mmCIF file of C-alpha atoms in Angstrom:
data_model
loop_
_atom_site.group_PDB
_atom_site.id
_atom_site.type_symbol
_atom_site.label_atom_id
_atom_site.label_comp_id
_atom_site.label_asym_id
_atom_site.label_seq_id
_atom_site.Cartn_x
_atom_site.Cartn_y
_atom_site.Cartn_z
ATOM 1 C CA MET A 1 -32.899 10.611 7.069
ATOM 2 C CA ALA A 2 -31.824 9.206 10.426
ATOM 3 C CA ASP A 3 -34.102 6.165 10.105
ATOM 4 C CA THR A 4 -33.167 5.419 6.481
ATOM 5 C CA ALA A 5 -31.284 2.171 5.906
ATOM 6 C CA GLY A 6 -27.858 2.472 4.402
ATOM 7 C CA ARG A 7 -26.729 1.147 1.064
ATOM 8 C CA VAL A 8 -23.551 0.578 -0.883
ATOM 9 C CA VAL A 9 -23.706 3.189 -3.619
ATOM 10 C CA GLY A 10 -20.478 2.296 -5.409
ATOM 11 C CA ALA A 11 -17.312 0.230 -5.386
ATOM 12 C CA PHE A 12 -13.831 0.828 -6.745
ATOM 13 C CA THR A 13 -10.572 -1.100 -6.874
ATOM 14 C CA ALA A 14 -6.983 -0.062 -7.473
ATOM 15 C CA SER A 15 -3.405 -1.204 -7.203
ATOM 16 C CA HIS A 16 -1.313 0.243 -4.395
ATOM 17 C CA SER A 17 2.265 -0.134 -5.616
ATOM 18 C CA PRO A 18 4.581 2.274 -3.781
ATOM 19 C CA GLY A 19 5.933 3.369 -7.149
ATOM 20 C CA ILE A 20 2.624 5.018 -8.071
ATOM 21 C CA THR A 21 3.426 7.877 -5.703
ATOM 22 C CA ALA A 22 7.085 7.330 -4.789
ATOM 23 C CA TRP A 23 8.629 7.218 -8.249
ATOM 24 C CA PRO A 24 5.886 7.885 -10.809
ATOM 25 C CA GLU A 25 8.411 9.347 -13.252
ATOM 26 C CA ARG A 26 10.053 5.944 -13.778
ATOM 27 C CA ALA A 27 7.043 4.656 -15.702
ATOM 28 C CA GLU A 28 6.654 5.303 -19.397
ATOM 29 C CA PRO A 29 4.850 8.659 -19.717
ATOM 30 C CA ALA A 30 1.833 7.179 -21.500
ATOM 31 C CA LYS A 31 1.416 4.462 -18.860
ATOM 32 C CA ARG A 32 1.751 6.942 -16.019
ATOM 33 C CA ALA A 33 -0.777 9.270 -17.661
ATOM 34 C CA ALA A 34 -3.274 6.428 -18.157
ATOM 35 C CA VAL A 35 -3.066 5.326 -14.528
ATOM 36 C CA GLU A 36 -3.262 8.830 -13.102
ATOM 37 C CA SER A 37 -6.187 9.670 -15.391
ATOM 38 C CA ALA A 38 -8.012 6.557 -14.188
ATOM 39 C CA PHE A 39 -7.426 7.530 -10.562
ATOM 40 C CA ALA A 40 -8.771 11.014 -11.312
ATOM 41 C CA ASP A 41 -11.834 9.490 -12.967
ATOM 42 C CA ALA A 42 -12.436 7.244 -9.950
ATOM 43 C CA ARG A 43 -12.005 10.194 -7.582
ATOM 44 C CA SER A 44 -14.597 12.203 -9.515
ATOM 45 C CA ARG A 45 -17.014 9.287 -9.420
ATOM 46 C CA ILE A 46 -16.555 8.861 -5.662
ATOM 47 C CA ASP A 47 -17.178 12.562 -5.081
ATOM 48 C CA ALA A 48 -20.306 12.401 -7.238
ATOM 49 C CA LEU A 49 -21.636 9.556 -5.081
ATOM 50 C CA GLU A 50 -21.308 11.748 -1.950
ATOM 51 C CA PRO A 51 -20.519 8.901 0.448
ATOM 52 C CA ASP A 52 -20.947 9.278 4.177
ATOM 53 C CA ALA A 53 -18.163 6.743 4.706
ATOM 54 C CA ILE A 54 -15.809 4.452 2.806
ATOM 55 C CA VAL A 55 -15.189 0.824 3.702
ATOM 56 C CA ALA A 56 -11.555 0.503 2.654
ATOM 57 C CA VAL A 57 -10.356 -3.055 2.031
ATOM 58 C CA SER A 58 -6.707 -3.951 1.665
ATOM 59 C CA VAL A 59 -3.914 -6.190 2.884
ATOM 60 C CA GLU A 60 -1.182 -4.995 5.179
ATOM 61 C CA HIS A 61 2.501 -5.687 4.941
ATOM 62 C CA PHE A 62 3.422 -6.667 8.505
ATOM 63 C CA THR A 63 2.964 -3.101 9.695
ATOM 64 C CA ASN A 64 0.443 -4.176 12.350
ATOM 65 C CA PHE A 65 0.264 -7.975 12.108
ATOM 66 C CA HIS A 66 3.000 -10.599 11.902
ATOM 67 C CA LEU A 67 3.379 -14.310 11.291
ATOM 68 C CA GLY A 68 2.545 -15.028 14.914
ATOM 69 C CA ASN A 69 -0.792 -13.204 14.552
ATOM 70 C CA LEU A 70 -2.057 -12.982 10.968
ATOM 71 C CA PRO A 71 -5.861 -13.021 10.759
ATOM 72 C CA ALA A 72 -7.713 -13.955 7.588
ATOM 73 C CA PHE A 73 -9.886 -10.850 8.044
ATOM 74 C CA ALA A 74 -9.753 -7.894 10.419
ATOM 75 C CA VAL A 75 -12.061 -4.912 10.988
ATOM 76 C CA ALA A 76 -10.797 -1.666 12.524
ATOM 77 C CA THR A 77 -13.016 0.556 14.650
ATOM 78 C CA SER A 78 -10.984 3.668 15.504
ATOM 79 C CA ASP A 79 -11.876 7.330 15.107
ATOM 80 C CA SER A 80 -8.653 7.967 13.170
ATOM 81 C CA TYR A 81 -5.672 6.169 11.639
ATOM 82 C CA LEU A 82 -2.048 7.231 11.283
ATOM 83 C CA GLY A 83 -0.534 6.891 7.875
ATOM 84 C CA PRO A 84 2.092 6.381 6.730
ATOM 85 C CA VAL A 85 3.213 4.709 9.920
ATOM 86 C CA THR A 86 6.464 6.730 10.094
ATOM 87 C CA GLU A 87 7.605 10.023 8.618
ATOM 88 C CA GLU A 88 10.409 8.111 6.901
ATOM 89 C CA MET A 89 7.870 5.912 5.122
ATOM 90 C CA GLY A 90 5.947 9.031 4.186
ATOM 91 C CA ASP A 91 9.072 10.518 2.622
ATOM 92 C CA PHE A 92 9.675 7.258 0.748
ATOM 93 C CA LEU A 93 6.095 7.041 -0.540
ATOM 94 C CA ASN A 94 5.875 10.795 -1.220
ATOM 95 C CA VAL A 95 2.751 10.868 0.945
ATOM 96 C CA GLU A 96 2.436 13.371 3.777
ATOM 97 C CA GLN A 97 1.890 11.676 7.143
ATOM 98 C CA ARG A 98 -1.560 12.468 8.540
ATOM 99 C CA ARG A 99 -4.447 11.233 10.634
ATOM 100 C CA TYR A 100 -7.071 9.691 8.378
ATOM 101 C CA PRO A 101 -10.599 10.054 9.785
ATOM 102 C CA GLY A 102 -12.317 6.839 10.842
ATOM 103 C CA HIS A 103 -15.992 5.961 11.261
ATOM 104 C CA SER A 104 -15.807 4.043 14.526
ATOM 105 C CA ARG A 105 -19.540 3.427 14.918
ATOM 106 C CA LEU A 106 -19.877 1.929 11.458
ATOM 107 C CA GLY A 107 -16.772 -0.146 12.096
ATOM 108 C CA ARG A 108 -18.196 -1.577 15.305
ATOM 109 C CA HIS A 109 -21.473 -2.342 13.562
ATOM 110 C CA LEU A 110 -19.653 -4.122 10.734
ATOM 111 C CA TYR A 111 -17.616 -6.174 13.181
ATOM 112 C CA GLY A 112 -20.687 -7.242 15.176
ATOM 113 C CA PHE A 113 -22.657 -8.013 12.025
ATOM 114 C CA ALA A 114 -19.786 -10.155 10.759
ATOM 115 C CA LEU A 115 -19.891 -12.265 13.920
ATOM 116 C CA GLU A 116 -23.638 -12.717 13.570
ATOM 117 C CA SER A 117 -23.054 -13.758 9.943
ATOM 118 C CA GLU A 118 -20.672 -16.604 10.878
ATOM 119 C CA PHE A 119 -17.489 -14.666 10.044
ATOM 120 C CA ASP A 120 -14.846 -14.288 12.733
ATOM 121 C CA PRO A 121 -12.678 -11.292 11.850
ATOM 122 C CA ALA A 122 -10.083 -9.921 14.214
ATOM 123 C CA LEU A 123 -11.141 -6.754 16.010
ATOM 124 C CA VAL A 124 -8.696 -3.841 15.861
ATOM 125 C CA GLU A 125 -9.865 -1.250 18.376
ATOM 126 C CA GLY A 126 -6.505 0.453 18.688
ATOM 127 C CA GLY A 127 -4.963 2.558 15.970
ATOM 128 C CA LEU A 128 -4.409 0.426 12.903
ATOM 129 C CA GLU A 129 -1.480 2.065 11.129
ATOM 130 C CA PHE A 130 -1.396 2.486 7.373
ATOM 131 C CA ASP A 131 1.375 1.710 4.924
ATOM 132 C CA GLU A 132 1.153 1.879 1.123
ATOM 133 C CA ASN A 133 -1.982 -0.270 1.369
ATOM 134 C CA PHE A 134 -4.218 2.776 1.912
ATOM 135 C CA CYS A 135 -1.853 5.759 1.698
ATOM 136 C CA VAL A 136 -0.915 5.310 -1.964
ATOM 137 C CA PRO A 137 -4.385 4.888 -3.513
ATOM 138 C CA PHE A 138 -6.080 7.401 -1.227
ATOM 139 C CA LYS A 139 -3.544 10.078 -2.152
ATOM 140 C CA HIS A 140 -5.303 9.931 -5.530
ATOM 141 C CA LEU A 141 -8.831 8.903 -4.529
ATOM 142 C CA ASP A 142 -9.340 11.243 -1.551
ATOM 143 C CA PRO A 143 -6.335 13.574 -1.290
ATOM 144 C CA GLU A 144 -8.024 15.794 1.303
ATOM 145 C CA SER A 145 -9.189 12.835 3.456
ATOM 146 C CA LYS A 146 -12.789 14.059 3.338
ATOM 147 C CA TYR A 147 -14.408 10.688 3.888
ATOM 148 C CA PRO A 148 -14.224 8.682 7.146
ATOM 149 C CA LEU A 149 -12.886 5.178 6.680
ATOM 150 C CA VAL A 150 -13.678 1.734 8.023
ATOM 151 C CA PRO A 151 -10.488 -0.206 7.243
ATOM 152 C CA VAL A 152 -10.842 -3.931 6.559
ATOM 153 C CA ILE A 153 -7.748 -6.110 6.253
ATOM 154 C CA VAL A 154 -7.674 -9.338 4.230
ATOM 155 C CA ASN A 155 -4.726 -11.698 4.387
ATOM 156 C CA GLY A 156 -3.222 -11.558 0.924
ATOM 157 C CA VAL A 157 0.427 -11.697 1.963
ATOM 158 C CA ASN A 158 1.172 -15.113 3.419
ATOM 159 C CA PRO A 159 -0.405 -18.575 3.195
ATOM 160 C CA PRO A 160 -2.759 -20.005 4.164
ATOM 161 C CA TRP A 161 -5.115 -17.468 2.594
ATOM 162 C CA PRO A 162 -8.891 -17.239 2.789
ATOM 163 C CA THR A 163 -10.365 -18.745 -0.368
ATOM 164 C CA VAL A 164 -11.389 -16.438 -3.170
ATOM 165 C CA ARG A 165 -15.035 -17.392 -2.678
ATOM 166 C CA ARG A 166 -14.797 -16.661 1.039
ATOM 167 C CA CYS A 167 -13.482 -13.192 0.193
ATOM 168 C CA TYR A 168 -16.360 -12.560 -2.204
ATOM 169 C CA ASP A 169 -18.813 -13.730 0.452
ATOM 170 C CA PHE A 170 -17.189 -11.375 2.957
ATOM 171 C CA GLY A 171 -18.007 -8.573 0.540
ATOM 172 C CA ARG A 172 -21.613 -9.752 0.311
ATOM 173 C CA MET A 173 -21.731 -9.661 4.101
ATOM 174 C CA ILE A 174 -20.432 -6.072 4.084
ATOM 175 C CA ARG A 175 -23.320 -5.102 1.836
ATOM 176 C CA ARG A 176 -25.863 -6.704 4.159
ATOM 177 C CA ALA A 177 -24.227 -5.024 7.144
ATOM 178 C CA ILE A 178 -24.524 -1.599 5.526
ATOM 179 C CA GLU A 179 -28.185 -2.257 4.723
ATOM 180 C CA ALA A 180 -28.860 -3.347 8.312
ATOM 181 C CA GLN A 181 -27.968 0.004 9.906
ATOM 182 C CA THR A 182 -29.134 3.613 9.804
ATOM 183 C CA GLU A 183 -25.973 5.327 11.064
ATOM 184 C CA VAL A 184 -24.914 6.195 7.516
ATOM 185 C CA GLN A 185 -26.924 6.165 4.303
ATOM 186 C CA ARG A 186 -24.334 6.167 1.515
ATOM 187 C CA VAL A 187 -21.250 3.948 1.586
ATOM 188 C CA VAL A 188 -18.565 3.343 -1.010
ATOM 189 C CA VAL A 189 -16.333 0.259 -0.886
ATOM 190 C CA VAL A 190 -12.738 0.544 -2.097
ATOM 191 C CA GLY A 191 -10.482 -2.503 -2.496
ATOM 192 C CA THR A 192 -6.739 -2.039 -3.048
ATOM 193 C CA GLY A 193 -3.944 -4.395 -4.041
ATOM 194 C CA GLY A 194 -2.556 -6.441 -6.923
ATOM 195 C CA LEU A 195 -2.349 -7.183 -9.685
ATOM 196 C CA SER A 196 0.597 -9.443 -10.590
ATOM 197 C CA HIS A 197 3.814 -8.811 -8.701
ATOM 198 C CA TRP A 198 6.488 -10.513 -6.672
ATOM 199 C CA VAL A 199 7.512 -9.193 -3.256
ATOM 200 C CA GLY A 200 11.006 -9.828 -1.904
ATOM 201 C CA LEU A 201 11.747 -12.502 -4.506
ATOM 202 C CA PRO A 202 14.192 -12.694 -7.430
ATOM 203 C CA GLU A 203 11.267 -12.263 -9.832
ATOM 204 C CA SER A 204 10.524 -8.792 -8.423
ATOM 205 C CA GLY A 205 9.942 -6.446 -11.337
ATOM 206 C CA ARG A 206 8.219 -9.013 -13.504
ATOM 207 C CA VAL A 207 4.620 -8.507 -14.571
ATOM 208 C CA ASN A 208 2.462 -11.451 -15.642
ATOM 209 C CA THR A 209 0.316 -9.735 -18.250
ATOM 210 C CA GLU A 210 -1.407 -12.987 -19.228
ATOM 211 C CA PHE A 211 -2.701 -13.457 -15.691
ATOM 212 C CA ASP A 212 -3.625 -9.792 -15.333
ATOM 213 C CA ARG A 213 -5.603 -9.638 -18.553
ATOM 214 C CA ASP A 214 -7.394 -12.893 -17.760
ATOM 215 C CA PHE A 215 -8.316 -11.583 -14.318
ATOM 216 C CA ILE A 216 -9.561 -8.321 -15.800
ATOM 217 C CA ASP A 217 -11.654 -10.243 -18.322
ATOM 218 C CA ARG A 218 -13.240 -12.256 -15.525
ATOM 219 C CA PHE A 219 -13.696 -9.160 -13.348
ATOM 220 C CA GLU A 220 -15.516 -7.323 -16.116
ATOM 221 C CA SER A 221 -17.545 -10.310 -17.314
ATOM 222 C CA GLY A 222 -20.086 -10.566 -14.501
ATOM 223 C CA ASP A 223 -19.548 -14.358 -14.479
ATOM 224 C CA THR A 224 -19.151 -14.928 -10.749
ATOM 225 C CA ASP A 225 -18.392 -18.647 -10.991
ATOM 226 C CA ARG A 226 -15.581 -17.977 -13.434
ATOM 227 C CA LEU A 227 -14.226 -15.129 -11.314
ATOM 228 C CA LEU A 228 -14.162 -17.316 -8.216
ATOM 229 C CA SER A 229 -12.672 -20.415 -9.808
ATOM 230 C CA TYR A 230 -9.046 -19.480 -9.100
ATOM 231 C CA THR A 231 -6.894 -21.874 -7.133
ATOM 232 C CA ALA A 232 -4.052 -20.651 -4.952
ATOM 233 C CA GLU A 233 -1.602 -22.249 -7.384
ATOM 234 C CA GLU A 234 -3.033 -20.312 -10.335
ATOM 235 C CA ILE A 235 -2.625 -17.049 -8.460
ATOM 236 C CA ASP A 236 0.908 -18.033 -7.417
ATOM 237 C CA ALA A 237 1.871 -17.991 -11.104
ATOM 238 C CA ALA A 238 1.426 -14.211 -10.986
ATOM 239 C CA GLY A 239 3.547 -13.764 -7.871
ATOM 240 C CA ASN A 240 3.079 -13.823 -4.125
ATOM 241 C CA GLY A 241 1.739 -10.259 -4.333
ATOM 242 C CA ALA A 242 -0.995 -11.312 -6.746
ATOM 243 C CA HIS A 243 -2.873 -12.833 -3.815
ATOM 244 C CA GLU A 244 -3.916 -9.257 -3.034
ATOM 245 C CA ILE A 245 -6.654 -9.660 -5.686
ATOM 246 C CA ARG A 246 -8.701 -10.956 -2.768
ATOM 247 C CA THR A 247 -9.399 -7.329 -1.887
ATOM 248 C CA TRP A 248 -10.908 -6.818 -5.353
ATOM 249 C CA LEU A 249 -13.141 -9.823 -4.751
ATOM 250 C CA VAL A 250 -14.385 -8.380 -1.454
ATOM 251 C CA ALA A 251 -15.262 -5.172 -3.301
ATOM 252 C CA ALA A 252 -16.986 -7.176 -6.055
ATOM 253 C CA GLY A 253 -19.052 -9.087 -3.506
ATOM 254 C CA SER A 254 -20.238 -5.836 -1.944
ATOM 255 C CA VAL A 255 -22.009 -4.756 -5.150
ATOM 256 C CA GLN A 256 -22.441 -7.980 -7.163
ATOM 257 C CA VAL A 257 -22.284 -6.208 -10.513
ATOM 258 C CA PRO A 258 -19.556 -6.257 -13.171
ATOM 259 C CA PHE A 259 -16.742 -3.713 -13.043
ATOM 260 C CA ASP A 260 -15.190 -1.591 -15.755
ATOM 261 C CA VAL A 261 -11.410 -1.423 -15.652
ATOM 262 C CA LEU A 262 -10.559 2.241 -16.183
ATOM 263 C CA ALA A 263 -6.889 1.524 -16.834
ATOM 264 C CA TYR A 264 -4.514 -1.400 -16.884
ATOM 265 C CA GLU A 265 -0.828 -0.890 -17.440
ATOM 266 C CA PRO A 266 1.975 -3.399 -16.881
ATOM 267 C CA VAL A 267 4.619 -1.218 -15.220
ATOM 268 C CA PRO A 268 7.793 -3.145 -14.332
ATOM 269 C CA GLU A 269 9.257 0.119 -13.013
ATOM 270 C CA TRP A 270 6.520 0.090 -10.357
ATOM 271 C CA LEU A 271 7.022 -3.686 -9.932
ATOM 272 C CA THR A 272 3.306 -4.289 -10.539
ATOM 273 C CA GLY A 273 0.573 -4.870 -13.045
ATOM 274 C CA THR A 274 -1.266 -1.636 -12.253
ATOM 275 C CA ALA A 275 -5.019 -1.149 -12.629
ATOM 276 C CA VAL A 276 -7.958 0.970 -11.482
ATOM 277 C CA ALA A 277 -11.579 -0.173 -11.801
ATOM 278 C CA ALA A 278 -15.112 0.983 -10.983
ATOM 279 C CA ALA A 279 -18.317 -0.975 -10.493
ATOM 280 C CA ARG A 280 -20.905 -0.407 -13.199
ATOM 281 C CA THR A 281 -23.860 1.720 -12.196
#
């Protein structure tokens, strides 16, 4: 097996609203049950795929980066990652602070392959610290932290953003990178963020269901041109937090097949249009 090229065996996407774990009881019971059932379904599918590693794609909320240093893309290459960043955040999110295992060798390969592929991501060799970006979804998707992670950060929090097509192409590059190495054979890609929501603005708590349902329709359609036709202004209509859909596009590019949305629920109590999806096999 050591000389067998790797492959992306699956891809999943999910929202990462703090409310999913911090105050799940505030959602309507049926909505909460639908979301948690979808997470459980995705977790079972990931386990069935038996990945050697997960490339985890998300944004980060100024936990590690700031406006003076905010890369479009970043790749982390540590052996482990602390999350949540503080015990206080862990108490808030209802997620126990832990060290998440990292796959440093795969991370370094992905970073080098990105450079050779005309991408210029930031390199994070120190300990990238997690907030709700990874801690919330992975409490459901991998509660025992069985799978080593290669965290990838995409700027979805502050303009200027990488274009939606650039994000999709970054995902395509991830696929080629996995196929160009023999360190691991089976890799799952998980993108987290979105859907519609407003962060730190008076509109916080609104959910733009029209945008969310249109995005889901495009995401499930397999029509790449339609999926990648969004302008920044169109995404803005769904809130500054909606720009996190870029992480879903990275995941989509890594498999280049349509996705099935396992659940979508507009949950104002969680401040987010909340969804979980899986690539079709």
